[in-house]
mmCIF file of C-alpha atoms and ligand atoms in Angstrom:
data_model
loop_
_atom_site.group_PDB
_atom_site.id
_atom_site.type_symbol
_atom_site.label_atom_id
_atom_site.label_comp_id
_atom_site.label_asym_id
_atom_site.label_seq_id
_atom_site.Cartn_x
_atom_site.Cartn_y
_atom_site.Cartn_z
ATOM 1 C CA MET A 23 -5.655 -0.108 -2.573
ATOM 2 C CA LYS A 24 -9.112 -1.542 -1.905
ATOM 3 C CA GLY A 25 -11.659 0.729 -0.211
ATOM 4 C CA SER A 26 -10.162 3.940 -1.582
ATOM 5 C CA TYR A 27 -12.094 6.755 -3.233
ATOM 6 C CA ARG A 28 -10.703 9.406 -5.526
ATOM 7 C CA ILE A 29 -11.179 12.970 -4.318
ATOM 8 C CA GLY A 30 -9.144 14.947 -6.825
ATOM 9 C CA ARG A 31 -5.811 15.625 -8.425
ATOM 10 C CA ILE A 32 -2.809 17.741 -7.397
ATOM 11 C CA PHE A 33 0.083 18.265 -9.824
ATOM 12 C CA GLY A 34 -1.584 15.616 -11.951
ATOM 13 C CA ILE A 35 -1.352 13.031 -9.147
ATOM 14 C CA PRO A 36 -4.683 11.370 -8.272
ATOM 15 C CA ILE A 37 -5.472 11.788 -4.572
ATOM 16 C CA LEU A 38 -7.346 8.870 -3.031
ATOM 17 C CA ILE A 39 -8.944 8.600 0.361
ATOM 18 C CA HIS A 40 -9.089 5.285 2.191
ATOM 19 C CA TYR A 41 -12.284 4.720 4.146
ATOM 20 C CA THR A 42 -10.294 4.433 7.384
ATOM 21 C CA PHE A 43 -9.351 8.085 6.930
ATOM 22 C CA LEU A 44 -13.050 9.045 6.658
ATOM 23 C CA ILE A 45 -13.686 7.355 9.995
ATOM 24 C CA VAL A 46 -10.712 8.986 11.628
ATOM 25 C CA ILE A 47 -11.618 12.615 10.744
ATOM 26 C CA PRO A 48 -14.912 12.786 12.709
ATOM 27 C CA LEU A 49 -13.331 10.740 15.493
ATOM 28 C CA LEU A 50 -10.403 13.151 15.708
ATOM 29 C CA ALA A 51 -12.746 16.147 15.551
ATOM 30 C CA TRP A 52 -14.662 14.703 18.483
ATOM 31 C CA ILE A 53 -11.535 13.897 20.537
ATOM 32 C CA ILE A 54 -10.048 17.350 19.867
ATOM 33 C CA GLY A 55 -13.367 19.064 20.621
ATOM 34 C CA SER A 56 -13.911 17.254 23.908
ATOM 35 C CA GLN A 57 -10.411 18.054 25.171
ATOM 36 C CA ILE A 58 -10.284 21.655 24.002
ATOM 37 C CA SER A 59 -9.680 23.260 27.437
ATOM 38 C CA LEU A 60 -6.877 20.867 28.262
ATOM 39 C CA THR A 61 -5.238 21.452 24.868
ATOM 40 C CA THR A 62 -5.558 25.213 25.209
ATOM 41 C CA ASP A 63 -3.565 24.993 28.456
ATOM 42 C CA THR A 64 -0.929 22.824 26.773
ATOM 43 C CA ILE A 65 -0.560 25.237 23.849
ATOM 44 C CA ARG A 66 -0.394 28.189 26.222
ATOM 45 C CA GLY A 67 2.426 26.341 27.996
ATOM 46 C CA ILE A 68 4.344 25.447 24.821
ATOM 47 C CA PHE A 69 4.175 28.858 23.155
ATOM 48 C CA GLN A 70 4.125 30.987 26.320
ATOM 49 C CA VAL A 71 1.391 33.247 24.908
ATOM 50 C CA PRO A 72 -1.802 34.401 26.661
ATOM 51 C CA ILE A 73 -4.957 32.782 25.146
ATOM 52 C CA ASP A 74 -8.438 34.262 25.573
ATOM 53 C CA THR A 75 -10.731 31.201 25.835
ATOM 54 C CA SER A 76 -14.106 33.022 25.776
ATOM 55 C CA LEU A 77 -14.822 32.180 22.129
ATOM 56 C CA ILE A 78 -13.011 28.820 22.134
ATOM 57 C CA THR A 79 -15.315 27.264 24.709
ATOM 58 C CA ALA A 80 -18.527 29.011 23.598
ATOM 59 C CA GLY A 81 -21.444 26.835 22.390
ATOM 60 C CA PHE A 82 -20.534 24.506 19.541
ATOM 61 C CA MET A 83 -17.112 26.107 19.083
ATOM 62 C CA PRO A 84 -15.122 23.144 20.525
ATOM 63 C CA TRP A 85 -16.627 20.828 17.866
ATOM 64 C CA ILE A 86 -16.119 23.356 15.068
ATOM 65 C CA LEU A 87 -12.507 23.820 16.164
ATOM 66 C CA GLY A 88 -12.114 20.038 16.395
ATOM 67 C CA THR A 89 -13.252 19.701 12.776
ATOM 68 C CA VAL A 90 -11.004 22.556 11.594
ATOM 69 C CA VAL A 91 -7.938 21.081 13.314
ATOM 70 C CA ALA A 92 -8.727 17.549 12.054
ATOM 71 C CA LEU A 93 -9.030 18.857 8.485
ATOM 72 C CA GLY A 94 -5.856 20.883 8.993
ATOM 73 C CA LEU A 95 -4.060 17.709 10.011
ATOM 74 C CA PHE A 96 -5.410 16.048 6.866
ATOM 75 C CA LEU A 97 -3.904 18.887 4.814
ATOM 76 C CA GLY A 98 -0.617 18.444 6.659
ATOM 77 C CA VAL A 99 -0.558 14.743 5.757
ATOM 78 C CA LEU A 100 -1.309 15.623 2.145
ATOM 79 C CA VAL A 101 1.528 18.185 1.977
ATOM 80 C CA HIS A 102 3.827 15.566 3.518
ATOM 81 C CA GLU A 103 2.930 13.058 0.788
ATOM 82 C CA ILE A 104 3.237 15.613 -1.987
ATOM 83 C CA ALA A 105 6.781 16.353 -0.769
ATOM 84 C CA HIS A 106 7.650 12.646 -1.177
ATOM 85 C CA CYS A 107 6.165 12.706 -4.655
ATOM 86 C CA ILE A 108 8.002 15.833 -5.806
ATOM 87 C CA ILE A 109 11.383 14.391 -4.812
ATOM 88 C CA ALA A 110 10.411 11.049 -6.363
ATOM 89 C CA ARG A 111 9.552 12.744 -9.638
ATOM 90 C CA GLN A 112 12.779 14.705 -9.669
ATOM 91 C CA ASN A 113 14.538 11.347 -9.517
ATOM 92 C CA GLY A 114 12.539 9.905 -12.369
ATOM 93 C CA VAL A 115 10.119 7.811 -10.303
ATOM 94 C CA LYS A 116 6.560 8.010 -11.585
ATOM 95 C CA ILE A 117 3.769 8.416 -9.055
ATOM 96 C CA GLN A 118 0.485 6.614 -9.632
ATOM 97 C CA SER A 119 -1.501 8.051 -6.751
ATOM 98 C CA ILE A 120 -1.483 9.247 -3.157
ATOM 99 C CA THR A 121 -3.757 7.409 -0.719
ATOM 100 C CA LEU A 122 -4.637 8.911 2.648
ATOM 101 C CA LEU A 123 -4.926 6.238 5.306
ATOM 102 C CA ILE A 124 -5.801 6.223 8.975
ATOM 103 C CA PHE A 125 -2.247 6.885 10.159
ATOM 104 C CA GLY A 126 -1.105 9.069 7.288
ATOM 105 C CA GLY A 127 -0.549 8.866 3.608
ATOM 106 C CA VAL A 128 0.855 6.318 1.254
ATOM 107 C CA SER A 129 2.229 7.270 -2.149
ATOM 108 C CA GLN A 130 1.905 4.600 -4.790
ATOM 109 C CA MET A 131 4.985 4.732 -6.950
ATOM 110 C CA GLU A 132 4.908 3.148 -10.356
ATOM 111 C CA ASP A 133 6.652 -0.155 -10.085
ATOM 112 C CA VAL A 134 10.309 0.530 -10.711
ATOM 113 C CA GLY A 135 11.575 -2.815 -9.522
ATOM 114 C CA VAL A 136 14.207 -2.517 -6.834
ATOM 115 C CA PRO A 137 14.346 1.029 -5.433
ATOM 116 C CA ASP A 138 17.732 2.677 -5.616
ATOM 117 C CA PRO A 139 18.891 3.504 -2.051
ATOM 118 C CA LYS A 140 20.397 6.766 -3.342
ATOM 119 C CA VAL A 141 16.913 7.842 -4.451
ATOM 120 C CA GLU A 142 15.027 6.284 -1.561
ATOM 121 C CA LEU A 143 16.886 8.199 1.147
ATOM 122 C CA PRO A 144 16.060 11.766 -0.003
ATOM 123 C CA MET A 145 12.572 10.628 -1.012
ATOM 124 C CA ALA A 146 11.861 9.161 2.420
ATOM 125 C CA LEU A 147 13.275 12.185 4.246
ATOM 126 C CA ALA A 148 11.345 14.748 2.176
ATOM 127 C CA GLY A 149 8.024 13.930 3.863
ATOM 128 C CA PRO A 150 9.002 14.197 7.532
ATOM 129 C CA LEU A 151 11.175 17.265 6.897
ATOM 130 C CA THR A 152 8.241 18.975 5.195
ATOM 131 C CA SER A 153 6.040 18.145 8.194
ATOM 132 C CA LEU A 154 8.675 19.700 10.454
ATOM 133 C CA LEU A 155 8.733 22.805 8.252
ATOM 134 C CA VAL A 156 4.923 23.073 8.313
ATOM 135 C CA GLY A 157 5.095 22.714 12.101
ATOM 136 C CA ILE A 158 7.646 25.514 12.382
ATOM 137 C CA VAL A 159 5.675 27.819 10.057
ATOM 138 C CA CYS A 160 2.422 27.235 11.975
ATOM 139 C CA GLY A 161 4.303 27.828 15.226
ATOM 140 C CA GLY A 162 5.735 31.077 13.829
ATOM 141 C CA ILE A 163 2.256 32.284 12.865
ATOM 142 C CA VAL A 164 1.154 31.846 16.495
ATOM 143 C CA PHE A 165 3.509 34.668 17.560
ATOM 144 C CA PHE A 166 2.203 37.055 14.900
ATOM 145 C CA ILE A 167 -1.483 36.617 15.693
ATOM 146 C CA PRO A 168 -1.608 38.986 18.738
ATOM 147 C CA GLU A 169 -0.128 41.722 16.516
ATOM 148 C CA MET A 170 -2.605 41.150 13.707
ATOM 149 C CA THR A 171 -5.830 41.543 15.685
ATOM 150 C CA THR A 172 -6.888 43.440 18.777
ATOM 151 C CA ASP A 173 -9.888 41.174 19.297
ATOM 152 C CA THR A 174 -8.459 38.811 21.933
ATOM 153 C CA ALA A 175 -11.302 36.259 21.563
ATOM 154 C CA THR A 176 -10.635 35.818 17.809
ATOM 155 C CA ALA A 177 -6.891 35.838 18.459
ATOM 156 C CA GLY A 178 -7.439 33.045 21.006
ATOM 157 C CA VAL A 179 -9.185 30.868 18.393
ATOM 158 C CA LEU A 180 -6.463 31.479 15.785
ATOM 159 C CA ILE A 181 -3.649 30.795 18.271
ATOM 160 C CA LEU A 182 -5.326 27.536 19.252
ATOM 161 C CA ILE A 183 -5.711 26.381 15.616
ATOM 162 C CA PHE A 184 -2.174 27.250 14.504
ATOM 163 C CA GLY A 185 -0.585 26.171 17.768
ATOM 164 C CA TYR A 186 -2.393 22.834 17.549
ATOM 165 C CA LEU A 187 -1.426 22.310 13.898
ATOM 166 C CA SER A 188 2.181 23.198 14.709
ATOM 167 C CA PHE A 189 2.190 20.583 17.455
ATOM 168 C CA LEU A 190 0.519 17.910 15.288
ATOM 169 C CA ASN A 191 2.874 18.418 12.343
ATOM 170 C CA VAL A 192 5.884 18.078 14.620
ATOM 171 C CA ILE A 193 4.327 14.829 15.922
ATOM 172 C CA LEU A 194 3.855 13.727 12.301
ATOM 173 C CA PHE A 195 7.544 14.452 11.707
ATOM 174 C CA ALA A 196 8.634 12.450 14.741
ATOM 175 C CA PHE A 197 6.195 9.575 14.231
ATOM 176 C CA ASN A 198 7.263 9.064 10.629
ATOM 177 C CA LEU A 199 10.908 8.916 11.587
ATOM 178 C CA ILE A 200 10.361 5.846 13.778
ATOM 179 C CA PRO A 201 12.516 3.263 11.986
ATOM 180 C CA ALA A 202 9.567 0.952 11.344
ATOM 181 C CA PHE A 203 9.025 -0.220 7.799
ATOM 182 C CA PRO A 204 6.830 0.829 5.898
ATOM 183 C CA MET A 205 7.020 4.248 7.585
ATOM 184 C CA ASP A 206 9.495 6.807 6.273
ATOM 185 C CA GLY A 207 11.975 6.042 9.044
ATOM 186 C CA GLY A 208 11.936 2.402 7.955
ATOM 187 C CA ARG A 209 12.843 3.484 4.426
ATOM 188 C CA VAL A 210 15.663 5.633 5.753
ATOM 189 C CA LEU A 211 16.895 2.645 7.758
ATOM 190 C CA ARG A 212 16.732 0.386 4.710
ATOM 191 C CA ALA A 213 18.573 2.898 2.522
ATOM 192 C CA GLU A 214 21.307 3.143 5.184
ATOM 193 C CA LEU A 215 21.556 -0.660 5.560
ATOM 194 C CA ALA A 216 21.608 -1.099 1.785
ATOM 195 C CA LYS A 217 24.940 0.737 1.657
ATOM 196 C CA ARG A 218 26.477 -2.191 3.543
ATOM 197 C CA MET A 219 24.540 -5.226 2.298
ATOM 198 C CA PRO A 220 22.365 -6.497 -0.566
ATOM 199 C CA LEU A 221 19.022 -4.749 -0.768
ATOM 200 C CA HIS A 222 16.879 -7.803 -0.069
ATOM 201 C CA LYS A 223 18.730 -8.362 3.212
ATOM 202 C CA ALA A 224 18.358 -4.684 4.116
ATOM 203 C CA THR A 225 14.639 -4.932 3.340
ATOM 204 C CA ARG A 226 14.267 -8.018 5.507
ATOM 205 C CA ILE A 227 15.964 -6.360 8.473
ATOM 206 C CA ALA A 228 13.971 -3.129 8.082
ATOM 207 C CA ALA A 229 10.760 -5.136 7.800
ATOM 208 C CA ASN A 230 11.613 -7.130 10.942
ATOM 209 C CA VAL A 231 12.292 -3.906 12.855
ATOM 210 C CA GLY A 232 8.913 -2.673 11.571
ATOM 211 C CA LYS A 233 7.206 -5.829 12.832
ATOM 212 C CA ALA A 234 8.936 -5.491 16.205
ATOM 213 C CA PHE A 235 7.661 -1.910 16.534
ATOM 214 C CA ALA A 236 4.203 -3.071 15.475
ATOM 215 C CA ILE A 237 4.213 -5.663 18.249
ATOM 216 C CA ILE A 238 5.352 -3.041 20.807
ATOM 217 C CA PHE A 239 2.632 -0.619 19.602
ATOM 218 C CA GLY A 240 0.108 -3.435 19.858
ATOM 219 C CA ILE A 241 1.092 -4.412 23.406
ATOM 220 C CA VAL A 242 1.174 -0.789 24.620
ATOM 221 C CA GLY A 243 -2.161 -0.213 22.852
ATOM 222 C CA LEU A 244 -3.709 -3.186 24.642
ATOM 223 C CA ILE A 245 -2.311 -2.229 28.062
ATOM 224 C CA PHE A 246 -3.589 1.357 27.845
ATOM 225 C CA PHE A 247 -6.596 0.283 25.789
ATOM 226 C CA ASN A 248 -5.719 2.712 23.047
ATOM 227 C CA PRO A 249 -7.590 1.620 19.881
ATOM 228 C CA PHE A 250 -5.561 4.044 17.737
ATOM 229 C CA LEU A 251 -2.305 2.398 18.684
ATOM 230 C CA ILE A 252 -3.724 -1.080 18.075
ATOM 231 C CA LEU A 253 -4.896 -0.068 14.596
ATOM 232 C CA ILE A 254 -1.530 1.510 13.809
ATOM 233 C CA ALA A 255 0.176 -1.672 15.017
ATOM 234 C CA LEU A 256 -1.939 -3.749 12.630
ATOM 235 C CA PHE A 257 -1.250 -1.453 9.693
ATOM 236 C CA VAL A 258 2.481 -1.355 10.331
ATOM 237 C CA TYR A 259 2.627 -5.128 10.719
ATOM 238 C CA ILE A 260 0.701 -5.836 7.517
ATOM 239 C CA GLY A 261 2.636 -3.138 5.663
ATOM 240 C CA ALA A 262 6.001 -4.475 6.796
ATOM 241 C CA SER A 263 5.070 -8.040 5.843
ATOM 242 C CA SER A 264 3.715 -7.334 2.374
ATOM 243 C CA GLU A 265 6.427 -4.849 1.471
ATOM 244 C CA SER A 266 9.213 -7.261 2.271
ATOM 245 C CA THR A 267 7.698 -10.202 0.337
ATOM 246 C CA MET A 268 7.111 -8.106 -2.773
ATOM 247 C CA ASP A 269 10.611 -6.626 -2.586
ATOM 248 C CA GLN A 270 12.131 -10.054 -2.099
ATOM 249 C CA PHE A 271 10.360 -11.372 -5.163
ATOM 250 C CA THR A 272 11.432 -8.352 -7.184
ATOM 251 C CA TYR A 273 15.014 -8.742 -6.058
ATOM 252 C CA LEU A 274 15.311 -12.498 -6.484
ATOM 253 C CA LEU A 275 13.498 -12.664 -9.808
ATOM 254 C CA HIS A 276 14.778 -9.523 -11.508
ATOM 255 C CA ASP A 277 16.806 -11.411 -14.145
ATOM 256 C CA VAL A 278 14.533 -14.452 -14.558
ATOM 257 C CA THR A 279 12.348 -14.828 -17.650
ATOM 258 C CA VAL A 280 9.108 -16.680 -18.103
ATOM 259 C CA GLY A 281 10.867 -18.973 -20.561
ATOM 260 C CA THR A 282 13.192 -20.424 -17.911
ATOM 261 C CA THR A 283 10.419 -20.722 -15.325
ATOM 262 C CA MET A 284 7.632 -22.292 -17.398
ATOM 263 C CA SER A 285 6.731 -25.967 -17.489
ATOM 264 C CA SER A 286 7.242 -27.376 -20.953
ATOM 265 C CA PRO A 287 6.014 -29.278 -22.887
ATOM 266 C CA VAL A 288 2.516 -28.424 -21.796
ATOM 267 C CA THR A 289 -0.574 -30.619 -21.832
ATOM 268 C CA VAL A 290 -3.261 -28.961 -23.952
ATOM 269 C CA VAL A 291 -6.887 -29.900 -24.529
ATOM 270 C CA ALA A 292 -9.211 -29.620 -27.526
ATOM 271 C CA PRO A 293 -12.304 -27.384 -27.243
ATOM 272 C CA THR A 294 -14.531 -30.358 -28.019
ATOM 273 C CA LEU A 295 -13.307 -32.474 -25.107
ATOM 274 C CA THR A 296 -15.937 -33.288 -22.476
ATOM 275 C CA LEU A 297 -15.530 -31.957 -18.959
ATOM 276 C CA ALA A 298 -15.514 -35.488 -17.562
ATOM 277 C CA LYS A 299 -12.442 -36.184 -19.715
ATOM 278 C CA VAL A 300 -10.813 -32.953 -18.495
ATOM 279 C CA ILE A 301 -11.203 -34.059 -14.863
ATOM 280 C CA GLU A 302 -9.673 -37.405 -15.762
ATOM 281 C CA MET A 303 -6.697 -35.623 -17.318
ATOM 282 C CA MET A 304 -6.326 -33.439 -14.255
ATOM 283 C CA LEU A 305 -6.166 -36.504 -12.032
ATOM 284 C CA ILE A 306 -3.498 -38.118 -14.215
ATOM 285 C CA SER A 307 -1.347 -35.031 -14.829
ATOM 286 C CA LYS A 308 -1.960 -33.324 -11.436
ATOM 287 C CA HIS A 309 -2.368 -30.042 -13.341
ATOM 288 C CA LEU A 310 -5.350 -27.917 -12.377
ATOM 289 C CA GLY A 311 -5.628 -25.990 -15.639
ATOM 290 C CA PHE A 312 -4.966 -26.506 -19.333
ATOM 291 C CA PRO A 313 -4.625 -24.236 -22.366
ATOM 292 C CA VAL A 314 -7.328 -24.977 -24.932
ATOM 293 C CA VAL A 315 -5.865 -25.343 -28.413
ATOM 294 C CA GLU A 316 -7.599 -25.631 -31.791
ATOM 295 C CA GLN A 317 -5.538 -26.148 -34.958
ATOM 296 C CA ASP A 318 -2.336 -25.197 -33.130
ATOM 297 C CA LYS A 319 -3.884 -21.918 -31.958
ATOM 298 C CA LEU A 320 -4.629 -20.991 -28.339
ATOM 299 C CA VAL A 321 -8.368 -20.322 -28.026
ATOM 300 C CA GLY A 322 -8.900 -20.395 -24.257
ATOM 301 C CA MET A 323 -8.046 -21.703 -20.793
ATOM 302 C CA ILE A 324 -9.908 -24.265 -18.708
ATOM 303 C CA THR A 325 -9.327 -24.687 -14.976
ATOM 304 C CA LEU A 326 -10.619 -26.835 -12.151
ATOM 305 C CA VAL A 327 -12.555 -23.814 -10.857
ATOM 306 C CA ASP A 328 -14.419 -23.577 -14.189
ATOM 307 C CA VAL A 329 -15.248 -27.285 -14.208
ATOM 308 C CA ASN A 330 -16.319 -27.214 -10.577
ATOM 309 C CA ARG A 331 -19.123 -24.763 -11.342
ATOM 310 C CA ILE A 332 -20.806 -27.337 -13.573
ATOM 311 C CA PRO A 333 -23.021 -29.953 -11.866
ATOM 312 C CA GLN A 334 -21.715 -33.507 -11.966
ATOM 313 C CA ILE A 335 -24.420 -34.848 -14.311
ATOM 314 C CA ASP A 336 -23.690 -32.233 -16.991
ATOM 315 C CA ARG A 337 -19.978 -32.949 -17.124
ATOM 316 C CA GLU A 338 -20.409 -36.020 -19.375
ATOM 317 C CA THR A 339 -22.004 -34.008 -22.163
ATOM 318 C CA MET A 340 -20.695 -30.484 -21.731
ATOM 319 C CA GLN A 341 -17.593 -29.548 -23.670
ATOM 320 C CA VAL A 342 -14.588 -27.414 -22.809
ATOM 321 C CA ARG A 343 -15.575 -24.676 -25.305
ATOM 322 C CA ASN A 344 -18.860 -24.074 -23.411
ATOM 323 C CA ILE A 345 -17.193 -22.930 -20.227
ATOM 324 C CA MET A 346 -13.571 -22.038 -21.047
ATOM 325 C CA THR A 347 -12.145 -18.529 -20.577
ATOM 326 C CA HIS A 348 -11.804 -17.012 -24.047
ATOM 327 C CA ASP A 349 -8.772 -14.941 -25.079
ATOM 328 C CA PRO A 350 -6.684 -15.619 -21.970
ATOM 329 C CA ILE A 351 -3.733 -13.406 -21.087
ATOM 330 C CA THR A 352 -0.516 -14.797 -22.565
ATOM 331 C CA LEU A 353 3.159 -13.908 -22.285
ATOM 332 C CA PRO A 354 6.127 -14.557 -24.586
ATOM 333 C CA PRO A 355 9.017 -16.669 -23.204
ATOM 334 C CA SER A 356 11.197 -13.545 -23.121
ATOM 335 C CA ALA A 357 8.905 -11.712 -20.646
ATOM 336 C CA PRO A 358 10.284 -11.128 -17.126
ATOM 337 C CA VAL A 359 8.788 -13.606 -14.691
ATOM 338 C CA MET A 360 7.834 -10.660 -12.427
ATOM 339 C CA ASP A 361 5.312 -9.664 -15.122
ATOM 340 C CA ALA A 362 3.698 -13.072 -14.788
ATOM 341 C CA PHE A 363 3.727 -12.741 -10.995
ATOM 342 C CA ARG A 364 2.105 -9.296 -11.116
ATOM 343 C CA ILE A 365 -0.588 -10.362 -13.582
ATOM 344 C CA MET A 366 -1.407 -13.413 -11.449
ATOM 345 C CA SER A 367 -1.684 -11.317 -8.286
ATOM 346 C CA ALA A 368 -3.699 -8.527 -9.915
ATOM 347 C CA ARG A 369 -6.151 -10.805 -11.733
ATOM 348 C CA ASN A 370 -6.134 -13.597 -9.191
ATOM 349 C CA ILE A 371 -5.275 -16.296 -11.722
ATOM 350 C CA GLY A 372 -3.057 -19.310 -11.107
ATOM 351 C CA ARG A 373 -1.445 -19.877 -14.505
ATOM 352 C CA ILE A 374 -0.516 -18.098 -17.692
ATOM 353 C CA PRO A 375 0.030 -19.847 -21.046
ATOM 354 C CA ILE A 376 3.301 -18.930 -22.765
ATOM 355 C CA VAL A 377 2.953 -18.291 -26.470
ATOM 356 C CA GLN A 378 5.654 -17.938 -29.117
ATOM 357 C CA GLU A 379 4.849 -17.240 -32.755
ATOM 358 C CA GLY A 380 1.218 -18.092 -32.138
ATOM 359 C CA ARG A 381 1.910 -21.498 -30.565
ATOM 360 C CA VAL A 382 1.630 -22.520 -26.922
ATOM 361 C CA VAL A 383 5.142 -23.491 -25.835
ATOM 362 C CA GLY A 384 4.616 -23.769 -22.093
ATOM 363 C CA ILE A 385 2.676 -22.693 -19.037
ATOM 364 C CA VAL A 386 3.813 -20.811 -15.958
ATOM 365 C CA THR A 387 2.050 -21.297 -12.625
ATOM 366 C CA ARG A 388 2.323 -19.676 -9.199
ATOM 367 C CA THR A 389 3.983 -22.855 -7.961
ATOM 368 C CA ASP A 390 6.617 -22.614 -10.724
ATOM 369 C CA ILE A 391 7.435 -19.053 -9.648
ATOM 370 C CA LEU A 392 7.606 -19.984 -5.953
ATOM 371 C CA LYS A 393 9.949 -22.877 -6.749
ATOM 372 C CA VAL A 394 12.298 -20.630 -8.723
ATOM 373 C CA THR A 395 12.212 -18.077 -5.871
ATOM 374 C CA GLU A 396 13.226 -20.773 -3.391
ATOM 375 C CA LEU A 397 16.082 -21.881 -5.647
ATOM 376 C CA LYS A 398 17.229 -18.268 -6.121
ATOM 377 C CA LYS A 399 17.470 -17.808 -2.351
ATOM 378 C CA ILE A 400 20.363 -20.284 -2.213
HETATM 379 ZN ZN1 ZN B 529 5.938 9.932 4.616
#
C-alpha cells in the first residue's frame, strides 16, 4: 500500500505503518487527554471500582495517559491482525505484511486467487474474537489492581489505563463485526453467503452492504460533523469497491490463459523505423503500442506515450530503437491471464507481448482482458 513505512517484523511478518495511523495516534492522545475526567467517570461506572483521580489529573498526566492509551490501542490492533495471520498461516495462506491504517489493520495475504469460504470464516473471526479476549483480560486486570498496590493514586492511573484499553478493545471487537466489506464482519458475511451462491455473487453483495454502511457512516459523520466517521466512510467505500472488482476479475478469469485472450497476429515494427512512420501505423491499425522485432527476436516495445515525449520535428529522423523500452516483460501463451492483469496493474503498462519459443505470437492489452471479462459475465 502506498504511503506505508516498515517498522519491524513479528513472527517473520513485516509490520507496516500507514501515514494515516501516524496522524491518528497524536490526535487520539490529545482527544483522550482532554476528556480524561469524563472518561474516568465512565470507567468508574462500568467497572464499579473507586478511582483516585489525584495523579490522573495532575500536570501533564492527562496527555501522558492519552499517549499511553493511544499506543495501547495500537498494540491491540496489532494483536488483532496477528491473530488473523496466525489462523491464515495454519490454513496455508501466506502473509506478505500487516499494515496499520487509520481505522485498524489490514493484513496483506499473498494472492491465493479466490479465497476458500471455509478458510475465510475462521480467519475473519480470529481478529475480533482476539480483541474481545484482550478486552476481557484488561477488564480482569482492573479488579486486581486495588489488591496489588496500596497507593491509591497509582492504582487510579493503572485502573484508568486498563479500564480504557478494555473498553477500546471491546469497541474494536464490535466495530469489526459490522457486516461491511472489507471489515472482518463483511468477510464473515461473504463466507456465509458463499455457502449458498457462487463466490463472485457473494462478494458483490457483501461489497454492496459495505458501500451502504459507508454511505450511512458518511451521512452520520456529516450531520454530527465527526471527521473520524467521514474518514472511515471513505476508507470502507474505497475498500469495498476495490476488493469486489479484484475478486470479480479473479473469479471470472481463473481458467483463462493469455493465449486465448491475446490479439494475434500482431503488428510488429523494426527498430530502424522512424517515429513518424510509427505514428502512421498507429493511425491505420488503431493500436497504441507495438513489439519491436529484429531478426524474429523481440528486442523492445514502443508505445504512443514513448513517441509523444519526442518533439514533432525530431520524429522524422529519430528511430524506434532510440526510445523503445528494452527487454520488455513477456508472457508465454500458457500463462494465466490474471498474471498479465496483475503485471499491468503493478507496473502501470497497457500491453504485454506474448512470446513462444523466442517469437512474438501475439499481444495482450487491458482492453482485451476487459472484453474477455465482459464475455465471461454472461
Ligand atoms: Zn480484523
